[in-house]
Coordinates of C-alpha atoms and ligand atoms in Angstrom, one line a residue:
M1 CA -13.9 4.8 -16.9
S2 CA -10.7 3.8 -18.7
Y3 CA -8.4 4.0 -15.8
K4 CA -7.4 0.4 -16.3
K5 CA -4.6 0.1 -18.8
T6 CA -3.8 -3.5 -19.2
I7 CA -0.2 -3.2 -20.3
R8 CA 1.0 -6.7 -19.6
P9 CA -0.4 -9.6 -21.7
K10 CA -2.0 -12.8 -20.5
G11 CA 0.5 -15.3 -19.3
T12 CA 3.0 -12.7 -17.9
L13 CA 4.6 -13.8 -14.6
L14 CA 5.2 -11.0 -12.1
A15 CA 6.6 -11.0 -8.5
A16 CA 5.9 -8.7 -5.7
L17 CA 7.6 -8.1 -2.3
D18 CA 6.2 -6.3 0.7
V19 CA 8.7 -5.7 3.4
G20 CA 6.3 -4.7 6.3
S21 CA 6.9 -3.8 9.9
S22 CA 5.4 -7.1 11.0
K23 CA 5.8 -9.5 8.1
T24 CA 7.6 -9.8 4.8
S25 CA 5.6 -11.4 2.0
C26 CA 6.3 -12.3 -1.6
F27 CA 3.7 -13.3 -4.2
I28 CA 4.4 -14.6 -7.7
G29 CA 1.4 -14.3 -10.0
R30 CA 0.5 -15.0 -13.6
I31 CA -2.0 -12.9 -15.5
I32 CA -4.8 -15.1 -16.7
D33 CA -7.2 -12.8 -18.4
D34 CA -7.6 -9.3 -19.9
K35 CA -9.2 -7.9 -16.8
G36 CA -5.9 -8.1 -14.8
T37 CA -6.8 -11.2 -12.7
F38 CA -3.8 -13.0 -11.3
E39 CA -3.4 -16.7 -10.6
V40 CA -1.1 -16.9 -7.6
V41 CA 1.6 -19.5 -8.3
G42 CA 4.0 -18.8 -5.5
V43 CA 3.8 -17.4 -2.0
G44 CA 6.2 -16.8 0.8
H45 CA 5.8 -15.0 4.1
H46 CA 7.8 -14.6 7.3
P47 CA 7.8 -12.4 10.4
S48 CA 9.9 -9.3 9.5
K49 CA 13.2 -8.6 11.3
G50 CA 15.2 -5.5 11.2
I51 CA 12.2 -3.3 10.2
K52 CA 10.7 -0.6 12.4
N53 CA 7.7 1.5 11.4
G54 CA 8.5 0.9 7.8
S55 CA 12.2 1.7 8.0
V56 CA 15.2 -0.7 7.8
T57 CA 16.9 -0.7 11.2
D58 CA 19.1 -3.8 10.6
L59 CA 20.2 -4.5 7.0
D60 CA 21.5 -8.1 7.6
A61 CA 18.4 -9.2 9.5
A62 CA 16.0 -7.7 6.9
E63 CA 18.0 -9.2 4.1
A64 CA 17.9 -12.7 5.7
V65 CA 14.1 -12.6 5.9
I66 CA 13.7 -11.3 2.4
R67 CA 15.8 -14.2 1.1
K68 CA 13.8 -16.8 3.0
T69 CA 10.5 -15.3 1.9
V70 CA 11.5 -15.1 -1.8
H71 CA 12.9 -18.7 -1.7
A72 CA 9.7 -20.0 -0.3
A73 CA 7.7 -18.3 -3.1
E74 CA 10.2 -19.5 -5.8
N75 CA 10.0 -23.1 -4.5
M76 CA 6.2 -23.1 -4.6
A77 CA 6.4 -21.8 -8.2
A78 CA 9.3 -24.0 -9.2
D79 CA 7.4 -26.0 -11.9
I80 CA 6.1 -22.8 -13.6
M81 CA 9.4 -21.0 -13.3
K82 CA 11.3 -24.1 -14.6
G83 CA 13.8 -23.7 -11.8
Y84 CA 14.9 -20.2 -12.8
P85 CA 15.3 -17.9 -9.8
L86 CA 13.3 -14.7 -9.5
R87 CA 15.2 -11.7 -11.0
E88 CA 12.9 -8.8 -10.5
V89 CA 10.3 -7.8 -7.9
V90 CA 7.9 -4.9 -7.6
V91 CA 8.4 -3.4 -4.1
N92 CA 6.3 -1.6 -1.6
V93 CA 7.4 1.8 -0.3
S94 CA 6.2 2.3 3.3
G95 CA 3.7 5.2 3.6
M96 CA 6.0 6.4 6.4
H97 CA 8.4 7.8 3.9
A98 CA 6.0 8.9 1.2
R99 CA 4.4 12.3 0.6
S100 CA 1.7 13.2 -1.8
F101 CA 1.5 16.6 -3.6
G102 CA -1.2 17.8 -5.9
H103 CA -0.1 20.0 -8.8
S104 CA -2.0 21.7 -11.5
V105 CA 0.0 22.3 -14.7
D106 CA -0.8 24.3 -17.9
V107 CA 0.7 23.7 -21.2
D108 CA 0.2 25.6 -24.5
I109 CA -0.9 23.4 -27.3
G110 CA -1.4 26.2 -30.0
S111 CA -4.4 24.8 -31.8
H112 CA -2.7 21.5 -32.6
E113 CA -3.7 17.9 -31.8
I114 CA -2.6 17.0 -28.3
T115 CA 0.1 14.4 -28.5
D116 CA 1.8 12.0 -26.0
N117 CA 4.6 14.4 -25.9
D118 CA 2.3 17.3 -24.7
V119 CA 1.1 15.1 -21.9
R120 CA 4.7 14.2 -20.9
R121 CA 5.7 17.9 -21.0
A122 CA 3.0 18.6 -18.5
L123 CA 4.0 15.7 -16.2
A124 CA 7.7 16.7 -16.5
K125 CA 6.8 20.3 -15.5
A126 CA 5.1 19.1 -12.4
Q127 CA 8.0 16.8 -11.6
E128 CA 10.4 19.6 -11.8
R129 CA 8.6 21.4 -9.0
E130 CA 9.1 18.5 -6.6
A131 CA 12.7 17.6 -7.7
K132 CA 14.6 17.8 -4.5
E133 CA 18.0 16.3 -3.5
N134 CA 16.8 14.1 -0.7
L135 CA 13.6 12.9 -2.4
E136 CA 12.8 10.2 -5.0
L137 CA 9.8 10.5 -7.1
I138 CA 7.6 7.4 -6.9
H139 CA 4.4 8.1 -8.7
T140 CA 3.3 10.7 -11.3
I141 CA -0.4 10.2 -11.7
P142 CA -2.4 12.5 -14.0
T143 CA -5.8 12.6 -12.3
L144 CA -7.8 15.2 -14.4
Y145 CA -7.4 16.8 -17.7
R146 CA -9.0 20.1 -18.8
V147 CA -8.8 21.1 -22.4
D148 CA -9.6 24.8 -23.1
G149 CA -11.6 24.9 -19.9
Q150 CA -13.6 21.7 -20.6
D151 CA -13.5 19.4 -17.6
G152 CA -13.8 15.6 -17.2
I153 CA -11.5 14.6 -20.1
V154 CA -10.2 11.0 -19.5
D155 CA -7.7 11.0 -22.3
P156 CA -6.9 14.3 -24.1
R157 CA -4.6 12.8 -26.8
G158 CA -5.9 13.5 -30.3
M159 CA -8.1 16.5 -29.2
F160 CA -7.4 19.9 -30.8
A161 CA -6.8 22.7 -28.2
E162 CA -5.1 25.9 -27.3
K163 CA -4.4 25.0 -23.8
M164 CA -4.3 21.9 -21.7
Q165 CA -4.4 21.7 -17.9
V166 CA -3.5 18.6 -16.0
D167 CA -4.0 17.9 -12.3
I168 CA -1.3 15.6 -11.1
N169 CA -0.7 13.6 -7.9
L170 CA 3.1 13.4 -7.4
V171 CA 4.2 11.0 -4.7
T172 CA 7.8 11.4 -3.4
C173 CA 9.7 9.3 -1.0
D174 CA 12.6 9.9 1.4
A175 CA 15.7 8.9 -0.6
V176 CA 17.8 7.6 2.3
A177 CA 15.0 5.3 3.6
L178 CA 14.5 4.0 0.1
R179 CA 18.2 3.4 -0.5
N180 CA 18.4 1.2 2.7
M181 CA 15.4 -0.8 1.6
A182 CA 16.8 -1.1 -2.0
S183 CA 20.1 -2.2 -0.6
C184 CA 18.5 -5.2 1.4
I185 CA 16.7 -6.2 -1.8
E186 CA 19.7 -5.9 -4.1
R187 CA 21.8 -7.9 -1.6
S188 CA 19.3 -10.7 -2.0
H189 CA 20.2 -10.7 -5.8
L190 CA 16.9 -9.1 -6.9
D191 CA 16.3 -6.1 -9.1
I192 CA 13.5 -3.7 -8.3
S193 CA 11.3 -3.5 -11.4
A194 CA 8.9 -0.9 -9.9
L195 CA 8.1 0.9 -6.6
C196 CA 4.6 1.5 -5.3
V197 CA 3.3 3.2 -2.1
G198 CA 1.8 0.5 0.2
A199 CA -1.6 2.0 0.7
Y200 CA -2.0 2.6 -3.1
A201 CA -1.2 -1.1 -3.7
S202 CA -3.7 -2.1 -0.9
G203 CA -6.4 -0.1 -2.7
L204 CA -5.7 -1.6 -6.1
S205 CA -6.2 -5.0 -4.7
S206 CA -9.1 -4.5 -2.3
L207 CA -11.3 -1.8 -3.8
V208 CA -14.0 -2.7 -6.4
D209 CA -14.0 -0.7 -9.6
D210 CA -17.0 1.4 -8.5
E211 CA -15.2 2.5 -5.4
I212 CA -12.1 3.5 -7.4
D213 CA -14.3 5.5 -9.7
L214 CA -16.9 7.0 -7.4
G215 CA -14.5 7.7 -4.5
A216 CA -13.3 5.7 -1.5
T217 CA -10.5 5.9 1.1
V218 CA -8.6 2.8 1.8
I219 CA -7.0 2.7 5.3
D220 CA -4.3 0.0 5.7
I221 CA -3.8 -0.6 9.5
G222 CA -0.6 -2.6 9.6
G223 CA 1.8 -3.5 12.4
G224 CA 3.8 -0.3 12.7
V225 CA 2.1 2.1 10.3
T226 CA -1.4 3.1 9.4
S227 CA -1.5 4.4 5.9
F228 CA -4.3 5.6 3.7
A229 CA -4.9 6.4 0.1
I230 CA -7.8 8.3 -1.5
F231 CA -9.2 7.1 -4.8
H232 CA -11.4 9.1 -7.1
S233 CA -12.5 9.1 -10.7
G234 CA -10.3 6.0 -11.4
F235 CA -7.1 7.3 -9.8
M236 CA -5.2 7.5 -6.5
I237 CA -5.4 11.2 -5.8
Y238 CA -3.7 11.4 -2.3
C239 CA -2.0 9.3 0.3
D240 CA -0.6 9.8 3.8
S241 CA 0.2 7.8 6.9
I242 CA 0.7 7.9 10.6
P243 CA 3.4 5.9 12.5
L244 CA 1.0 3.7 14.6
G245 CA -0.4 0.3 14.1
G246 CA -1.2 -3.1 15.7
K247 CA 2.2 -3.3 17.4
N248 CA 1.2 -0.3 19.6
I249 CA -2.0 -2.0 20.6
T250 CA 0.0 -5.1 21.5
S251 CA 2.5 -3.2 23.6
D252 CA -0.4 -1.3 25.4
I253 CA -1.9 -4.7 26.3
A254 CA 1.5 -6.0 27.5
K255 CA 2.1 -2.9 29.7
G256 CA -1.5 -2.7 30.9
L257 CA -1.7 -6.4 32.0
T258 CA 2.1 -6.8 32.8
I259 CA 2.5 -9.7 30.4
S260 CA 4.9 -10.5 27.7
L261 CA 4.5 -9.1 24.1
E262 CA 3.9 -12.6 22.9
D263 CA 1.1 -13.2 25.3
A264 CA -0.4 -9.8 24.6
E265 CA -0.4 -10.5 20.9
R266 CA -2.2 -13.8 21.5
L267 CA -4.8 -12.2 23.8
K268 CA -5.4 -9.4 21.2
I269 CA -6.0 -11.9 18.4
L270 CA -8.2 -14.3 20.5
Y271 CA -10.2 -11.8 22.6
G272 CA -9.5 -8.3 21.3
K273 CA -12.3 -6.0 20.2
A274 CA -12.3 -2.5 19.0
M275 CA -15.4 -1.5 20.9
S276 CA -17.0 -2.9 24.1
S277 CA -20.5 -4.2 24.2
Q278 CA -22.7 -5.2 27.1
N279 CA -22.0 -8.9 26.6
D280 CA -18.3 -8.4 27.4
D281 CA -18.8 -7.5 31.0
G282 CA -19.5 -10.9 32.4
E283 CA -16.9 -12.7 30.3
M284 CA -13.7 -13.6 32.1
I285 CA -10.5 -14.4 30.2
E286 CA -7.3 -16.1 31.3
V287 CA -4.2 -14.0 31.4
P288 CA -0.8 -15.7 31.9
R289 CA 1.5 -14.2 34.5
L290 CA 4.9 -12.7 33.7
G291 CA 7.9 -14.7 34.9
E292 CA 8.6 -18.4 34.9
D293 CA 7.9 -18.9 38.6
E294 CA 4.4 -17.7 38.3
R295 CA 3.5 -19.6 35.1
G296 CA 0.8 -22.1 35.6
K297 CA -0.9 -19.8 38.0
P298 CA -3.1 -17.9 35.6
N299 CA -5.0 -14.8 36.4
H300 CA -8.5 -14.0 35.3
I301 CA -9.7 -10.6 34.1
P302 CA -13.0 -9.4 32.6
R303 CA -12.8 -9.2 28.7
S304 CA -14.1 -5.7 29.0
F305 CA -10.8 -4.7 30.7
L306 CA -8.8 -5.9 27.7
I307 CA -11.1 -4.0 25.4
S308 CA -10.7 -0.9 27.5
I309 CA -7.0 -1.0 26.8
I310 CA -7.5 -1.6 23.0
Q311 CA -10.2 0.9 22.2
P312 CA -8.5 4.2 23.1
R313 CA -5.5 3.3 21.0
I314 CA -7.6 2.4 17.9
E315 CA -9.6 5.6 18.5
E316 CA -6.4 7.6 18.6
I317 CA -5.3 6.0 15.3
L318 CA -8.6 6.7 13.6
E319 CA -8.8 10.3 14.9
M320 CA -5.3 11.0 13.6
V321 CA -6.4 9.6 10.2
R322 CA -9.5 11.9 10.4
A323 CA -7.3 14.9 11.0
R324 CA -5.0 14.0 8.1
L325 CA -8.0 13.6 5.8
V326 CA -9.1 17.1 6.9
D327 CA -5.5 18.4 6.3
S328 CA -5.6 17.0 2.8
G329 CA -8.3 19.4 1.8
L330 CA -10.1 16.6 0.0
K331 CA -12.6 15.9 2.8
D332 CA -15.6 17.0 0.8
I333 CA -14.8 15.1 -2.4
V334 CA -13.6 11.8 -0.8
G335 CA -17.1 10.5 -0.3
R336 CA -18.4 8.4 2.5
R337 CA -16.9 5.1 1.6
V338 CA -14.0 3.6 3.7
V339 CA -12.3 0.3 3.1
L340 CA -10.2 -1.0 6.0
T341 CA -7.5 -3.4 5.3
G342 CA -4.1 -4.6 6.7
G343 CA -3.6 -7.1 9.5
S344 CA -5.0 -4.9 12.2
S345 CA -8.3 -4.3 10.4
Q346 CA -9.2 -7.8 11.5
I347 CA -9.8 -6.8 15.1
S348 CA -13.5 -7.4 15.6
G349 CA -15.6 -4.3 15.8
M350 CA -13.2 -2.3 13.7
C351 CA -15.8 -1.3 11.1
K352 CA -18.2 -0.1 13.7
L353 CA -15.7 2.0 15.5
T354 CA -14.4 3.5 12.2
E355 CA -17.9 4.4 11.1
H356 CA -18.3 6.1 14.5
V357 CA -15.1 8.1 14.4
L358 CA -14.9 9.0 10.7
D359 CA -18.7 9.3 10.1
K360 CA -18.4 7.1 7.0
Q361 CA -19.5 3.7 5.8
A362 CA -16.8 1.1 6.3
R363 CA -16.1 -2.4 5.2
I364 CA -13.1 -4.8 5.5
G365 CA -11.2 -5.2 2.2
K366 CA -9.0 -8.1 1.2
P367 CA -7.4 -9.0 -2.2
I368 CA -10.1 -9.6 -4.8
R369 CA -8.2 -9.7 -8.1
L370 CA -6.5 -13.0 -7.4
T371 CA -7.4 -16.7 -7.9
G372 CA -5.7 -19.8 -6.6
I373 CA -4.6 -18.1 -3.5
P374 CA -4.0 -20.3 -0.4
D375 CA -6.4 -19.6 2.4
A376 CA -3.6 -18.6 4.8
V377 CA -2.6 -15.7 2.6
S378 CA -6.0 -14.6 1.3
G379 CA -6.8 -12.1 4.1
A380 CA -6.5 -8.4 4.7
S381 CA -2.8 -8.7 5.8
F382 CA -1.9 -9.5 2.2
S383 CA -3.7 -6.7 0.4
T384 CA -0.5 -4.7 -0.2
V385 CA 1.5 -7.5 -1.7
A386 CA -1.4 -8.6 -3.9
G387 CA -1.9 -5.0 -5.1
L388 CA 1.7 -4.7 -6.1
L389 CA 1.1 -7.3 -8.8
T390 CA -1.8 -5.2 -10.1
Y391 CA 0.4 -2.1 -10.0
A392 CA 3.2 -3.8 -12.0
A393 CA 0.7 -5.2 -14.5
E394 CA -1.4 -2.0 -15.2
H395 CA 0.1 1.1 -13.8
V396 CA 3.8 1.3 -14.6
D397 CA 3.2 4.3 -16.7
E398 CA 2.7 6.2 -13.5
M399 CA 6.4 5.9 -12.7
P400 CA 8.1 9.3 -13.2
A401 CA 7.5 10.0 -16.8
E402 CA 10.4 12.4 -17.5
I403 CA 12.9 9.6 -18.0
M404 CA 10.5 7.3 -19.7
A405 CA 9.7 10.0 -22.2
S406 CA 13.4 10.1 -23.3
V407 CA 13.5 6.4 -23.9
A408 CA 12.4 4.6 -27.0
P409 CA 9.0 3.0 -26.2
E410 CA 9.8 -0.5 -27.5
S411 CA 9.6 -2.3 -24.2
I412 CA 8.1 -1.3 -20.9
I413 CA 10.6 -3.5 -19.1
E414 CA 13.6 -1.9 -20.8
R415 CA 12.2 1.6 -19.9
I416 CA 11.8 0.7 -16.3
K417 CA 15.3 -0.7 -16.2
L418 CA 16.7 2.5 -17.7
W419 CA 14.7 4.5 -15.2
L420 CA 16.1 2.5 -12.3
K421 CA 19.6 2.7 -13.7
D422 CA 19.4 6.5 -13.8
N423 CA 17.9 6.6 -10.3
W424 CA 19.7 4.1 -8.2
Ligands
ATP1 N1 -6.7 -11.7 13.3 C1 -6.1 -10.6 13.8 N2 -6.7 -9.8 14.7 C2 -6.1 -8.7 15.2 N3 -4.9 -8.3 14.8 C3 -4.3 -9.0 13.8 C4 -4.8 -10.2 13.3 N4 -3.9 -10.6 12.4 C5 -2.9 -9.8 12.3 N5 -3.1 -8.8 13.2 C6 -2.2 -7.6 13.5 O1 -1.8 -7.0 12.3 C7 -0.6 -6.4 12.4 C8 0.2 -6.8 11.2 O2 -0.4 -6.3 10.1 P1 0.2 -6.4 8.6 O3 0.6 -7.7 8.3 O4 -0.7 -5.7 7.7 O5 1.5 -5.4 8.9 P2 2.8 -5.1 8.0 O6 2.3 -4.9 6.6 O7 3.9 -6.1 8.2 O8 3.2 -3.7 8.7 P3 3.2 -2.2 8.2 O9 2.3 -2.1 7.0 O10 2.8 -1.5 9.4 O11 4.6 -1.9 7.8 C9 0.1 -7.0 13.7 O12 0.1 -5.9 14.6 C10 -0.9 -8.1 14.1 O13 -1.0 -8.1 15.5
MG2 MG1 1.8 -3.3 5.5

């Protein structure tokens, strides 16, 4: 497959920012080969503030965290960046605000050679159909070309034809939500060089090439949102999300055991499991009491009781994902492969429960296209931010093509800037 288009040359420095419901993270990476591998040269991460279920709820608080996070990454990369501050970042759009639409578009070629312009005409035609006042277009991804009825064409340019048909995945985003996020980032003196839906980025960093080609669904279970993206034949063909994640599990534990959210989070990470097993019955765990007076007088509960709080919530999340997969109409072509990622995928037993609920093969995914990554940021929580780097390096031509088509193609960066100027 030729889905990988390495646009950026070796040595290019790129920066990515993921403002999540739980944590904000920034990676600065340098491309080190022709396969799109990044050496991570700067990293920053902080617990998010002013973000709920992927939306900005407090501009000042979110901005302060973005600044701190970016500064940490800049400091780590200071030698390589020669003291210059970061100017541009590629940014994650929460799945909460994104919607994916499949379109099939015909264009007449009239027995000529198919040109770049014919492809752009097709993409622009699809984009017109989704052009709505309160929506921004994030991705325009041609997923399949048919030339005079012949399927399976990877790149139709140069072929002679009467008619070309293109299947396109258009991803739009709520314009108000995006504007609030952009405002926090711009107030931190950063330009947005590209936007990418979170689950798409997570897939780009955690799926192996065969999974992207043969078909796989990446499910990113974060703090406030669970989002998924379906990959097939080298492309992201669909994405969707539900507004539930690890924070809901933590608050279920806090309510169920009458303990603070902080203690509930700690218990979840130390003793949480997605499914109970016989061994858990006899095991007792220590639960702190709520309220200062009672601290120091811990309570003991069976671990199985903690799991009985966690399991139904994870089942609910996975069942909602299953329903959305059915709604997508792609159930039959998505294949049996699921890759779980995001912070909450790390709850033990998650793969087994996923296999049970979705009737698919599951594995945990974490960033694989990076080197030099500190251990603390190499896990599943960082798949999105890592994938944003890959997106910025290889997929910027999936940004809405209509505007790009009207701009001289000298420099990708200039084209993106123009696109952003017209759109923000
Ligand atoms: N080792 C772990 N075991 C269980 N849960 C974990 C672990 N590490 C992190 N989590 C959970 O992962 C969640 C955060 O995941 P992540 O960092 O992917 O979220 P986010 O990207 O900030 O949020 P979102 O994508 O929902 O906007 C939290 O609810 C946290 O409790
Ligand atoms: Mg996330």
